[in-house]
């Protein structure tokens, strides 16, 4: 028997909530998709406190759906809306061996561009402007590369607005066994590090350029990255101190530029491309994010930000076009829940797998 949204929702109505009603009557089901024999959806609790008590409900929903005729797998994510400046993740626990070092010092002198011991390739991911989904692309591309057998690291170099801890589902404070080196964390097959793991998430980072450059240098050289095939560096928006320091002081393999197809975004993407060209950093490819929107109810396809602009730009400057990604609600929900969409088995995961394969064939072979 083939299931559909109606039969899945009917099954979920049987799961009662402690304070009355059920998941469907309380309108908690989001992004329900039935693809063949695979079912996936999100349970969105009204707030973080309620979500913290609903894990048994999530498990029950997953079990009921997975046992339905014709269903071989069910994936259920539990999340909650996030108010500005807050997080539905629990506060970072105090680590028994917190790093005994200062992050954000002035950089130490070095002769020229240097690599990172044990890391074969370092690839920067930039955008030229904010709001184009660069960090989402970075986390999912890292997971997609790891799923293809690569040893992958992810460095969140956005000092002012680190988002990778949330997107990768990591909130533990890294350890420092000797007070000099930092032990990175691991999630979804990826070794990762972010300034967001080292500072109070509720406090703004108010640093001038030298401290930014020093922090980046520390996260590259004082973190025990181990043996990696590739280290992806999620850059902040723009063409400022962090980008300049990375390109001038680090032996980069190359860079990837992410943009939406609209003209305004491409204006800033071209500035990022010009910066990498000026700093003699090879551009390995362009990615068009938010390329199209497909209505989940009727299947209508709309191009909210235009379509194809990044591919045309790549062709015009003779740079590889790695692919396009749609606007996708599940991708946002998965990132908020700390499990990148590329970690699953779905159309978006397949799209990121294609990007990873093209990058491997073109810039990592």
Tab-separated table of C-alpha atoms in Angstrom:
chain	number	residue	atom	x	y	z
A	1	UNK	CA	0.000	0.000	0.000
A	2	UNK	CA	1.336	3.438	-0.959
A	3	UNK	CA	0.906	6.088	1.702
A	4	UNK	CA	0.225	9.794	1.113
A	5	UNK	CA	0.050	12.953	3.183
A	6	UNK	CA	-3.553	12.305	4.199
A	7	UNK	CA	-2.939	8.779	5.488
A	8	UNK	CA	0.209	9.908	7.328
A	9	UNK	CA	-1.658	12.756	9.022
A	10	UNK	CA	-4.472	10.384	9.944
A	11	UNK	CA	-1.954	8.135	11.714
A	12	UNK	CA	-0.391	11.088	13.527
A	13	UNK	CA	-3.807	12.141	14.870
A	14	UNK	CA	-3.676	9.077	17.117
A	15	UNK	CA	-0.772	10.527	19.097
A	16	UNK	CA	-2.214	12.538	21.944
A	17	UNK	CA	-0.377	15.389	23.647
A	18	UNK	CA	-0.100	15.647	27.444
A	19	UNK	CA	-1.960	18.972	27.532
A	20	UNK	CA	-4.687	17.920	25.115
A	21	UNK	CA	-5.173	17.581	21.393
A	22	UNK	CA	-2.831	15.853	18.986
A	23	UNK	CA	0.023	16.750	16.634
A	24	UNK	CA	-2.330	17.469	13.728
A	25	UNK	CA	-5.085	19.372	15.548
A	26	UNK	CA	-2.414	21.503	17.245
A	27	UNK	CA	-0.839	22.255	13.837
A	28	UNK	CA	2.630	20.994	14.727
A	29	UNK	CA	3.403	19.056	11.540
A	30	UNK	CA	5.629	20.843	9.028
A	31	UNK	CA	7.265	19.936	5.703
A	32	UNK	CA	5.573	16.541	5.380
A	33	UNK	CA	6.893	14.705	2.339
A	34	UNK	CA	6.220	11.178	1.082
A	35	UNK	CA	8.778	10.078	-1.487
A	36	UNK	CA	8.170	6.496	-2.513
A	37	UNK	CA	8.524	4.418	0.644
A	38	UNK	CA	10.310	7.176	2.596
A	39	UNK	CA	8.480	9.655	4.827
A	40	UNK	CA	9.938	12.708	6.497
A	41	UNK	CA	8.474	15.640	8.374
A	42	UNK	CA	9.144	18.140	11.138
A	43	UNK	CA	7.347	18.503	14.465
A	44	UNK	CA	7.469	22.194	15.358
A	45	UNK	CA	6.775	22.804	19.038
A	46	UNK	CA	5.449	26.231	20.095
A	47	UNK	CA	8.612	27.045	22.054
A	48	UNK	CA	11.965	25.608	23.098
A	49	UNK	CA	10.747	24.576	26.549
A	50	UNK	CA	7.924	22.499	25.076
A	51	UNK	CA	10.289	20.981	22.505
A	52	UNK	CA	12.545	19.851	25.326
A	53	UNK	CA	9.709	17.677	26.671
A	54	UNK	CA	8.567	16.252	23.356
A	55	UNK	CA	11.283	13.757	22.459
A	56	UNK	CA	9.023	10.803	23.444
A	57	UNK	CA	6.343	12.252	21.150
A	58	UNK	CA	8.848	12.498	18.288
A	59	UNK	CA	9.936	8.894	18.843
A	60	UNK	CA	6.319	7.722	18.913
A	61	UNK	CA	5.529	9.568	15.683
A	62	UNK	CA	8.555	8.088	13.964
A	63	UNK	CA	7.679	4.577	15.153
A	64	UNK	CA	4.019	4.762	14.117
A	65	UNK	CA	4.820	6.042	10.636
A	66	UNK	CA	7.703	3.607	10.077
A	67	UNK	CA	5.352	0.676	10.802
A	68	UNK	CA	2.755	1.723	8.240
A	69	UNK	CA	2.325	-0.469	5.179
A	70	UNK	CA	4.592	0.568	2.334
A	71	UNK	CA	6.863	2.707	4.523
A	72	UNK	CA	10.468	1.541	4.816
A	73	UNK	CA	11.918	4.605	6.540
A	74	UNK	CA	10.622	7.553	8.552
A	75	UNK	CA	12.648	10.617	9.521
A	76	UNK	CA	11.185	13.025	12.073
A	77	UNK	CA	12.923	16.203	13.256
A	78	UNK	CA	11.829	18.099	16.379
A	79	UNK	CA	12.327	21.845	16.392
A	80	UNK	CA	10.902	25.101	17.754
A	81	UNK	CA	10.750	28.697	16.504
A	82	UNK	CA	13.654	30.843	17.599
A	83	UNK	CA	13.192	34.348	18.945
A	84	UNK	CA	15.689	36.982	17.915
A	85	UNK	CA	18.880	36.643	19.892
A	86	UNK	CA	17.933	33.312	21.465
A	87	UNK	CA	18.473	29.675	20.627
A	88	UNK	CA	16.425	26.555	21.134
A	89	UNK	CA	19.647	24.681	21.815
A	90	UNK	CA	20.511	24.082	25.492
A	91	UNK	CA	23.272	26.281	26.913
A	92	UNK	CA	26.805	24.942	26.428
A	93	UNK	CA	27.772	22.709	29.346
A	94	UNK	CA	30.864	23.599	31.294
A	95	UNK	CA	33.709	21.418	30.003
A	96	UNK	CA	36.042	19.761	32.457
A	97	UNK	CA	39.038	21.055	30.515
A	98	UNK	CA	38.066	24.390	28.951
A	99	UNK	CA	40.669	26.059	26.752
A	100	UNK	CA	43.101	28.065	28.816
A	101	UNK	CA	43.932	30.529	26.064
A	102	UNK	CA	42.765	33.875	24.773
A	103	UNK	CA	40.919	33.902	21.469
A	104	UNK	CA	41.150	37.186	19.602
A	105	UNK	CA	44.772	38.165	20.243
A	106	UNK	CA	46.830	40.053	17.692
A	107	UNK	CA	48.294	37.779	14.999
A	108	UNK	CA	51.832	36.475	15.329
A	109	UNK	CA	54.248	37.247	12.466
A	110	UNK	CA	54.736	34.711	9.695
A	111	UNK	CA	56.910	34.767	6.595
A	112	UNK	CA	54.209	34.048	4.021
A	113	UNK	CA	51.260	31.798	3.198
A	114	UNK	CA	51.291	28.650	5.299
A	115	UNK	CA	49.341	25.429	5.196
A	116	UNK	CA	47.740	23.588	8.098
A	117	UNK	CA	49.575	20.423	9.188
A	118	UNK	CA	47.745	17.303	8.044
A	119	UNK	CA	45.288	19.208	5.813
A	120	UNK	CA	45.661	18.513	2.084
A	121	UNK	CA	43.384	21.244	0.744
A	122	UNK	CA	41.873	24.437	2.158
A	123	UNK	CA	38.870	25.863	0.315
A	124	UNK	CA	37.264	29.185	1.214
A	125	UNK	CA	33.515	29.662	0.692
A	126	UNK	CA	32.539	33.302	0.225
A	127	UNK	CA	29.609	35.333	-0.996
A	128	UNK	CA	30.436	39.022	-1.197
A	129	UNK	CA	27.226	39.800	0.736
A	130	UNK	CA	25.071	38.340	3.479
A	131	UNK	CA	21.717	36.652	3.198
A	132	UNK	CA	22.469	34.328	0.291
A	133	UNK	CA	22.685	31.118	2.348
A	134	UNK	CA	26.452	30.724	2.250
A	135	UNK	CA	26.707	29.150	5.712
A	136	UNK	CA	23.907	26.711	4.920
A	137	UNK	CA	25.714	25.721	1.721
A	138	UNK	CA	28.998	25.373	3.632
A	139	UNK	CA	27.630	23.014	6.296
A	140	UNK	CA	25.720	20.871	3.821
A	141	UNK	CA	28.596	20.701	1.354
A	142	UNK	CA	30.889	19.578	4.188
A	143	UNK	CA	28.470	16.799	5.142
A	144	UNK	CA	27.995	15.789	1.498
A	145	UNK	CA	31.768	15.495	1.014
A	146	UNK	CA	32.051	13.415	4.187
A	147	UNK	CA	29.313	11.080	2.936
A	148	UNK	CA	31.394	10.520	-0.192
A	149	UNK	CA	34.269	9.211	1.883
A	150	UNK	CA	36.345	12.373	2.291
A	151	UNK	CA	37.879	13.454	5.595
A	152	UNK	CA	36.380	16.904	5.981
A	153	UNK	CA	36.870	19.847	8.311
A	154	UNK	CA	34.651	22.928	8.626
A	155	UNK	CA	35.948	26.206	10.042
A	156	UNK	CA	33.391	28.892	10.833
A	157	UNK	CA	35.366	32.066	10.151
A	158	UNK	CA	32.413	34.415	10.599
A	159	UNK	CA	33.637	35.936	13.856
A	160	UNK	CA	30.778	38.399	14.324
A	161	UNK	CA	27.949	36.034	13.387
A	162	UNK	CA	28.984	32.379	13.811
A	163	UNK	CA	26.160	30.043	12.799
A	164	UNK	CA	27.833	26.678	12.247
A	165	UNK	CA	27.452	25.455	15.870
A	166	UNK	CA	23.671	25.753	15.497
A	167	UNK	CA	23.550	24.314	11.975
A	168	UNK	CA	25.814	21.377	12.852
A	169	UNK	CA	24.041	20.688	16.162
A	170	UNK	CA	27.134	21.265	18.306
A	171	UNK	CA	27.151	23.259	21.541
A	172	UNK	CA	29.872	21.668	23.655
A	173	UNK	CA	32.868	23.769	24.615
A	174	UNK	CA	36.048	22.434	22.976
A	175	UNK	CA	38.750	21.065	25.266
A	176	UNK	CA	42.355	22.182	25.501
A	177	UNK	CA	44.507	19.463	27.055
A	178	UNK	CA	47.587	21.678	27.377
A	179	UNK	CA	46.196	25.218	27.333
A	180	UNK	CA	47.857	25.799	23.941
A	181	UNK	CA	46.040	23.589	21.451
A	182	UNK	CA	42.298	23.170	20.901
A	183	UNK	CA	40.578	19.841	20.316
A	184	UNK	CA	37.892	20.373	17.652
A	185	UNK	CA	34.440	18.837	17.784
A	186	UNK	CA	32.816	16.350	15.411
A	187	UNK	CA	29.323	16.190	13.939
A	188	UNK	CA	27.800	14.316	11.009
A	189	UNK	CA	31.193	13.009	9.941
A	190	UNK	CA	32.766	16.483	9.909
A	191	UNK	CA	35.490	17.936	12.138
A	192	UNK	CA	34.426	21.472	13.008
A	193	UNK	CA	35.497	24.582	14.862
A	194	UNK	CA	33.851	27.959	15.404
A	195	UNK	CA	34.462	31.050	17.496
A	196	UNK	CA	30.848	30.536	18.572
A	197	UNK	CA	32.015	27.579	20.664
A	198	UNK	CA	34.583	29.702	22.501
A	199	UNK	CA	32.622	32.804	23.499
A	200	UNK	CA	29.357	33.533	25.290
A	201	UNK	CA	26.649	33.095	22.593
A	202	UNK	CA	24.616	35.915	24.126
A	203	UNK	CA	27.457	38.445	23.886
A	204	UNK	CA	28.471	40.423	20.824
A	205	UNK	CA	32.057	40.108	19.603
A	206	UNK	CA	33.353	43.673	19.507
A	207	UNK	CA	36.823	43.414	17.980
A	208	UNK	CA	38.906	45.476	15.614
A	209	UNK	CA	40.737	44.050	12.605
A	210	UNK	CA	43.925	42.808	14.330
A	211	UNK	CA	41.942	40.717	16.827
A	212	UNK	CA	39.852	39.241	14.009
A	213	UNK	CA	43.007	38.264	12.154
A	214	UNK	CA	44.545	36.828	15.298
A	215	UNK	CA	41.451	34.742	16.038
A	216	UNK	CA	41.450	33.318	12.508
A	217	UNK	CA	45.140	32.477	12.783
A	218	UNK	CA	44.539	30.678	16.071
A	219	UNK	CA	41.635	28.628	14.728
A	220	UNK	CA	43.773	27.523	11.814
A	221	UNK	CA	47.039	26.817	13.593
A	222	UNK	CA	46.127	25.958	17.202
A	223	UNK	CA	43.297	23.536	16.415
A	224	UNK	CA	44.262	19.872	16.152
A	225	UNK	CA	42.601	19.301	12.786
A	226	UNK	CA	44.230	15.923	12.213
A	227	UNK	CA	44.488	14.349	8.759
A	228	UNK	CA	41.945	15.970	6.428
A	229	UNK	CA	41.351	15.735	2.706
A	230	UNK	CA	39.794	19.183	2.752
A	231	UNK	CA	39.093	22.008	5.190
A	232	UNK	CA	36.163	24.238	4.193
A	233	UNK	CA	36.324	27.781	5.561
A	234	UNK	CA	32.944	29.497	5.879
A	235	UNK	CA	33.832	33.164	5.388
A	236	UNK	CA	31.854	36.151	6.676
A	237	UNK	CA	30.078	38.353	4.125
A	238	UNK	CA	32.034	41.001	2.275
A	239	UNK	CA	35.679	41.487	1.378
A	240	UNK	CA	37.230	42.567	4.672
A	241	UNK	CA	39.981	41.685	7.111
A	242	UNK	CA	39.156	38.001	7.535
A	243	UNK	CA	39.090	37.356	3.783
A	244	UNK	CA	42.290	39.319	3.238
A	245	UNK	CA	44.117	37.527	6.054
A	246	UNK	CA	43.014	34.087	4.905
A	247	UNK	CA	44.068	34.634	1.290
A	248	UNK	CA	47.403	36.260	2.139
A	249	UNK	CA	48.488	34.122	5.090
A	250	UNK	CA	47.059	30.687	4.233
A	251	UNK	CA	48.011	28.341	1.408
A	252	UNK	CA	44.531	28.131	-0.100
A	253	UNK	CA	43.653	25.550	-2.725
A	254	UNK	CA	40.946	27.879	-3.977
A	255	UNK	CA	37.569	29.452	-3.293
A	256	UNK	CA	33.882	28.881	-4.003
A	257	UNK	CA	31.494	31.818	-4.394
A	258	UNK	CA	27.806	31.477	-3.462
A	259	UNK	CA	25.169	33.895	-4.764
A	260	UNK	CA	21.485	34.149	-5.443
A	261	UNK	CA	20.603	34.841	-9.100
A	262	UNK	CA	19.306	38.375	-8.597
A	263	UNK	CA	21.297	41.280	-10.008
A	264	UNK	CA	21.918	42.955	-6.622
A	265	UNK	CA	23.461	39.783	-5.188
A	266	UNK	CA	25.553	39.267	-8.320
A	267	UNK	CA	26.965	42.787	-7.980
A	268	UNK	CA	28.518	41.808	-4.645
A	269	UNK	CA	29.444	38.330	-5.837
A	270	UNK	CA	31.503	39.952	-8.594
A	271	UNK	CA	33.347	41.931	-5.913
A	272	UNK	CA	34.184	38.691	-4.117
A	273	UNK	CA	35.386	37.215	-7.407
A	274	UNK	CA	37.528	40.290	-8.037
A	275	UNK	CA	38.986	40.045	-4.527
A	276	UNK	CA	39.991	36.404	-5.010
A	277	UNK	CA	41.464	37.275	-8.411
A	278	UNK	CA	43.429	40.202	-6.943
A	279	UNK	CA	44.774	37.979	-4.171
A	280	UNK	CA	45.619	35.238	-6.695
A	281	UNK	CA	43.245	32.714	-5.143
A	282	UNK	CA	41.817	30.338	-7.790
A	283	UNK	CA	38.023	30.253	-7.970
A	284	UNK	CA	36.985	26.605	-8.100
A	285	UNK	CA	33.363	27.267	-8.894
A	286	UNK	CA	30.137	29.229	-8.411
A	287	UNK	CA	26.920	28.010	-6.768
A	288	UNK	CA	23.488	29.536	-7.358
A	289	UNK	CA	21.427	29.332	-4.164
A	290	UNK	CA	17.681	30.049	-3.871
A	291	UNK	CA	17.489	29.432	-7.601
A	292	UNK	CA	13.848	28.408	-7.701
A	293	UNK	CA	10.841	27.788	-5.472
A	294	UNK	CA	8.456	24.874	-5.953
A	295	UNK	CA	5.123	25.154	-4.155
A	296	UNK	CA	4.659	22.041	-1.982
A	297	UNK	CA	0.878	22.190	-2.464
A	298	UNK	CA	0.490	22.586	-6.223
A	299	UNK	CA	3.978	22.011	-7.604
A	300	UNK	CA	4.138	25.423	-9.318
A	301	UNK	CA	7.699	26.610	-9.906
A	302	UNK	CA	8.503	30.287	-9.304
A	303	UNK	CA	11.764	32.183	-9.636
A	304	UNK	CA	11.545	34.598	-6.712
A	305	UNK	CA	15.080	35.935	-7.149
A	306	UNK	CA	15.448	35.309	-10.851
A	307	UNK	CA	17.051	32.218	-12.328
A	308	UNK	CA	20.266	31.310	-14.094
A	309	UNK	CA	22.174	34.501	-13.365
A	310	UNK	CA	25.042	32.764	-11.591
A	311	UNK	CA	25.424	30.171	-14.352
A	312	UNK	CA	25.656	32.978	-16.921
A	313	UNK	CA	28.235	34.761	-14.768
A	314	UNK	CA	30.306	31.576	-14.463
A	315	UNK	CA	30.216	31.121	-18.219
A	316	UNK	CA	31.161	34.752	-18.829
A	317	UNK	CA	34.281	34.580	-16.645
A	318	UNK	CA	35.139	30.976	-17.572
A	319	UNK	CA	34.708	29.567	-14.055
A	320	UNK	CA	33.045	26.193	-13.332
A	321	UNK	CA	29.368	26.319	-12.405
A	322	UNK	CA	28.926	23.738	-9.661
A	323	UNK	CA	25.125	23.820	-9.661
A	324	UNK	CA	21.954	25.455	-8.397
A	325	UNK	CA	19.931	24.880	-5.229
A	326	UNK	CA	16.244	25.703	-4.666
A	327	UNK	CA	14.591	27.563	-1.813
A	328	UNK	CA	13.656	24.695	0.467
A	329	UNK	CA	11.777	24.786	3.778
A	330	UNK	CA	13.192	21.457	4.906
A	331	UNK	CA	16.718	22.793	4.499
A	332	UNK	CA	15.962	25.682	6.830
A	333	UNK	CA	14.233	23.475	9.383
A	334	UNK	CA	17.037	20.913	9.307
A	335	UNK	CA	19.652	23.626	9.825
A	336	UNK	CA	17.733	25.103	12.753
A	337	UNK	CA	17.466	21.615	14.252
A	338	UNK	CA	21.217	20.985	13.952
A	339	UNK	CA	21.041	18.206	11.351
A	340	UNK	CA	22.050	19.472	7.876
A	341	UNK	CA	19.671	18.321	5.143
A	342	UNK	CA	22.624	16.688	3.333
A	343	UNK	CA	22.879	14.162	6.176
A	344	UNK	CA	19.585	12.589	5.107
A	345	UNK	CA	18.397	10.678	2.070
A	346	UNK	CA	16.227	13.050	0.063
A	347	UNK	CA	16.232	15.265	-3.004
A	348	UNK	CA	18.178	18.065	-1.335
A	349	UNK	CA	20.771	15.617	-0.035
A	350	UNK	CA	21.132	14.341	-3.587
A	351	UNK	CA	21.547	17.900	-4.867
A	352	UNK	CA	24.397	18.503	-2.419
A	353	UNK	CA	25.899	15.143	-3.376
A	354	UNK	CA	26.034	16.363	-6.977
A	355	UNK	CA	27.774	19.590	-5.896
A	356	UNK	CA	30.292	17.593	-3.865
A	357	UNK	CA	30.982	15.244	-6.774
A	358	UNK	CA	31.556	18.169	-9.160
A	359	UNK	CA	33.913	19.785	-6.668
A	360	UNK	CA	35.812	16.527	-6.249
A	361	UNK	CA	36.083	16.053	-10.008
A	362	UNK	CA	37.084	19.640	-10.667
A	363	UNK	CA	39.039	20.974	-7.694
A	364	UNK	CA	39.893	18.063	-5.424
A	365	UNK	CA	41.017	15.385	-7.846
